[in-house]
Amino acid sequence: MIEFRGVAKQFPDGTVAVHDVDIVIPPRKTTVLVGSSGSGKTTLLRMINRMVDPTAGQVLIDGTDVATVDPVKLRRGIGYVMQNSGLLPHRKVIDNVATVPLLRGESRRAAHAHALELLDTVGLDRSLADRYPAQLSGGQQQRVGVARGLAVDPNILLMDEPFGAVDPIVRAELQQELLRLQGELGKTVVFVTHDIDEAFLLGDQVVIMQQGGLISQAASPAEILAHPADAFVADFVGADRGKRALHVTEVDGRRVVVDADGRAAGVLAP
Amino acid sequence: MNWLWSNLDLVGELMLVHLALSVPAIILSFVVSVPIGWLAHRYRWSRGVLLSICGLLYAIPSLALFIALPAFTGLSLRSPVNLVIALTLYGIAVIVRTSADAFDSVERDIRQSATAVGYSSAGRFWGVELPLAGPVLLSGLRVVIVSTVSLATVGAVIGVQSLGSLFTDGFQRGIQVEIITGIVATIVLALGLDALSVLLGRLLMPWTRRGSRNGRAAAARRIREESA
């Protein structure tokens, strides 16, 4: 369990990135932080592995204040996946996946054997192991990034807009893959995105943030759609328009669901 | 040409002496300028000062430096060590800016990601920043190699033996072939060391080699796999 208690972050230039945040991130679930740029979602994420230290408040992992833990040691125990994969361009795929185990002092042989297994886990062919990241497609690089994040079997996996830079088809594929993985592994995933559709698809809990690092609502997707906390949330999730504002019409005795523009979205199952 | 055939031994020997002067200077200037370049990259405020001071070294006339150095080192004017020190200072002046640029060229995303997965500062320097700065550092090293090998000939004027001795001797005795031999041998030496450094770069930085040779094939494969 990750807990934010009265956490704030003000940068030296006076910008307030995060404003007094209290939130609990439940274990073995996916929590998605969603908001537009400047909402502090990435800053909040980076406080978990001390890439950013808060200027007020505490971040606790299973009751331990992360400020009391050596940052390097802390980071080696938390999976991290970022946009553009963040792979080391001078290391082969297999060495990238094995990065953290090798940093922890595991033997090369054991780390490599485990890395090959992880390539299977994320659906990559083992023949890619000896390539350099630049020789892979964007989607493949992102999978390698996920494999690296899982290499030390961490309880916590931080994902910072991991699918932001790949095309929509590959993104949809990677999202399904993550859902499958999460179903098998049950990690505590904290996922940052600006895409509300992605947030609703992946999140057990969705945290909607607005400018200046304020949390507008933290709840399950269904609750957010049913009871948006305020006008900002309603507008952000588009609850009153487009493909989310569905209603039912009757066509030849069957009940068809159409969106706000009148386009058919499906039929109501009996 | 007769001069050349009867003095091949001398030319060979001078080439070795020349190597013994320039290689230590090249290595030393590289080793010293890398941390200076890193400091200039890491601490923005120090950049202007460090790069200006190192760059100014190059403005010191070489003969003046050769003659002034013994006053600081306590060595005799004709000691090869003086020459190596002087060549090192010039080498630093040539490479230090490139060395700072080399560290600048490492993408911020990659540095951050290395930090995020748990590299310590030192581990990140040796394991990530230095190797990724490698290609740019190599380009700087190649300039230092050529400029140092050429500058080492000046030592002959103050009496430190090198291929430059062929210039001074040939000039005094009016042997044109000797002068030309000195020039050609210097160039051959410079090109040889340059080729060696490129080879070494390919061995130490295999990812750049693959990237350039298979770049197109990889791009094609990428497109195929992405569309599949």
PDB file of N, CA and C in Angstrom, chain A residues 103, chain B residues 119-129:
ATOM      1  N   LEU A 103      22.688  -4.616 -11.272  1.00  0.00           N
ATOM      2  CA  LEU A 103      23.050  -3.561 -10.321  1.00  0.00           C
ATOM      3  C   LEU A 103      22.996  -4.091  -8.890  1.00  0.00           C
TER       4      LEU A 103
ATOM      5  N   TYR B 119      20.456   3.363 -10.656  1.00  0.00           N
ATOM      6  CA  TYR B 119      21.893   3.606 -10.778  1.00  0.00           C
ATOM      7  C   TYR B 119      22.316   4.613  -9.718  1.00  0.00           C
ATOM      8  N   SER B 120      23.454   4.377  -9.058  1.00  0.00           N
ATOM      9  CA  SER B 120      24.022   5.402  -8.181  1.00  0.00           C
ATOM     10  C   SER B 120      24.698   6.433  -9.083  1.00  0.00           C
ATOM     11  N   SER B 121      25.092   7.588  -8.521  1.00  0.00           N
ATOM     12  CA  SER B 121      25.710   8.632  -9.353  1.00  0.00           C
ATOM     13  C   SER B 121      26.960   8.102 -10.046  1.00  0.00           C
ATOM     14  N   ALA B 122      27.808   7.420  -9.282  1.00  0.00           N
ATOM     15  CA  ALA B 122      29.052   6.912  -9.863  1.00  0.00           C
ATOM     16  C   ALA B 122      28.761   5.824 -10.894  1.00  0.00           C
ATOM     17  N   GLY B 123      27.836   4.935 -10.547  1.00  0.00           N
ATOM     18  CA  GLY B 123      27.481   3.860 -11.471  1.00  0.00           C
ATOM     19  C   GLY B 123      26.938   4.417 -12.764  1.00  0.00           C
ATOM     20  N   ARG B 124      26.167   5.493 -12.656  1.00  0.00           N
ATOM     21  CA  ARG B 124      25.576   6.096 -13.838  1.00  0.00           C
ATOM     22  C   ARG B 124      26.657   6.733 -14.710  1.00  0.00           C
ATOM     23  N   PHE B 125      27.662   7.347 -14.060  1.00  0.00           N
ATOM     24  CA  PHE B 125      28.742   7.960 -14.838  1.00  0.00           C
ATOM     25  C   PHE B 125      29.482   6.907 -15.654  1.00  0.00           C
ATOM     26  N   TRP B 126      29.931   5.846 -14.986  1.00  0.00           N
ATOM     27  CA  TRP B 126      30.727   4.825 -15.672  1.00  0.00           C
ATOM     28  C   TRP B 126      29.893   3.965 -16.602  1.00  0.00           C
ATOM     29  N   GLY B 127      28.666   3.667 -16.194  1.00  0.00           N
ATOM     30  CA  GLY B 127      27.866   2.704 -16.948  1.00  0.00           C
ATOM     31  C   GLY B 127      26.994   3.311 -18.026  1.00  0.00           C
ATOM     32  N   VAL B 128      26.677   4.605 -17.896  1.00  0.00           N
ATOM     33  CA  VAL B 128      25.727   5.194 -18.827  1.00  0.00           C
ATOM     34  C   VAL B 128      26.304   6.443 -19.512  1.00  0.00           C
ATOM     35  N   GLU B 129      26.701   7.437 -18.698  1.00  0.00           N
ATOM     36  CA  GLU B 129      27.082   8.714 -19.305  1.00  0.00           C
ATOM     37  C   GLU B 129      28.367   8.608 -20.119  1.00  0.00           C
TER      38      GLU B 129
END
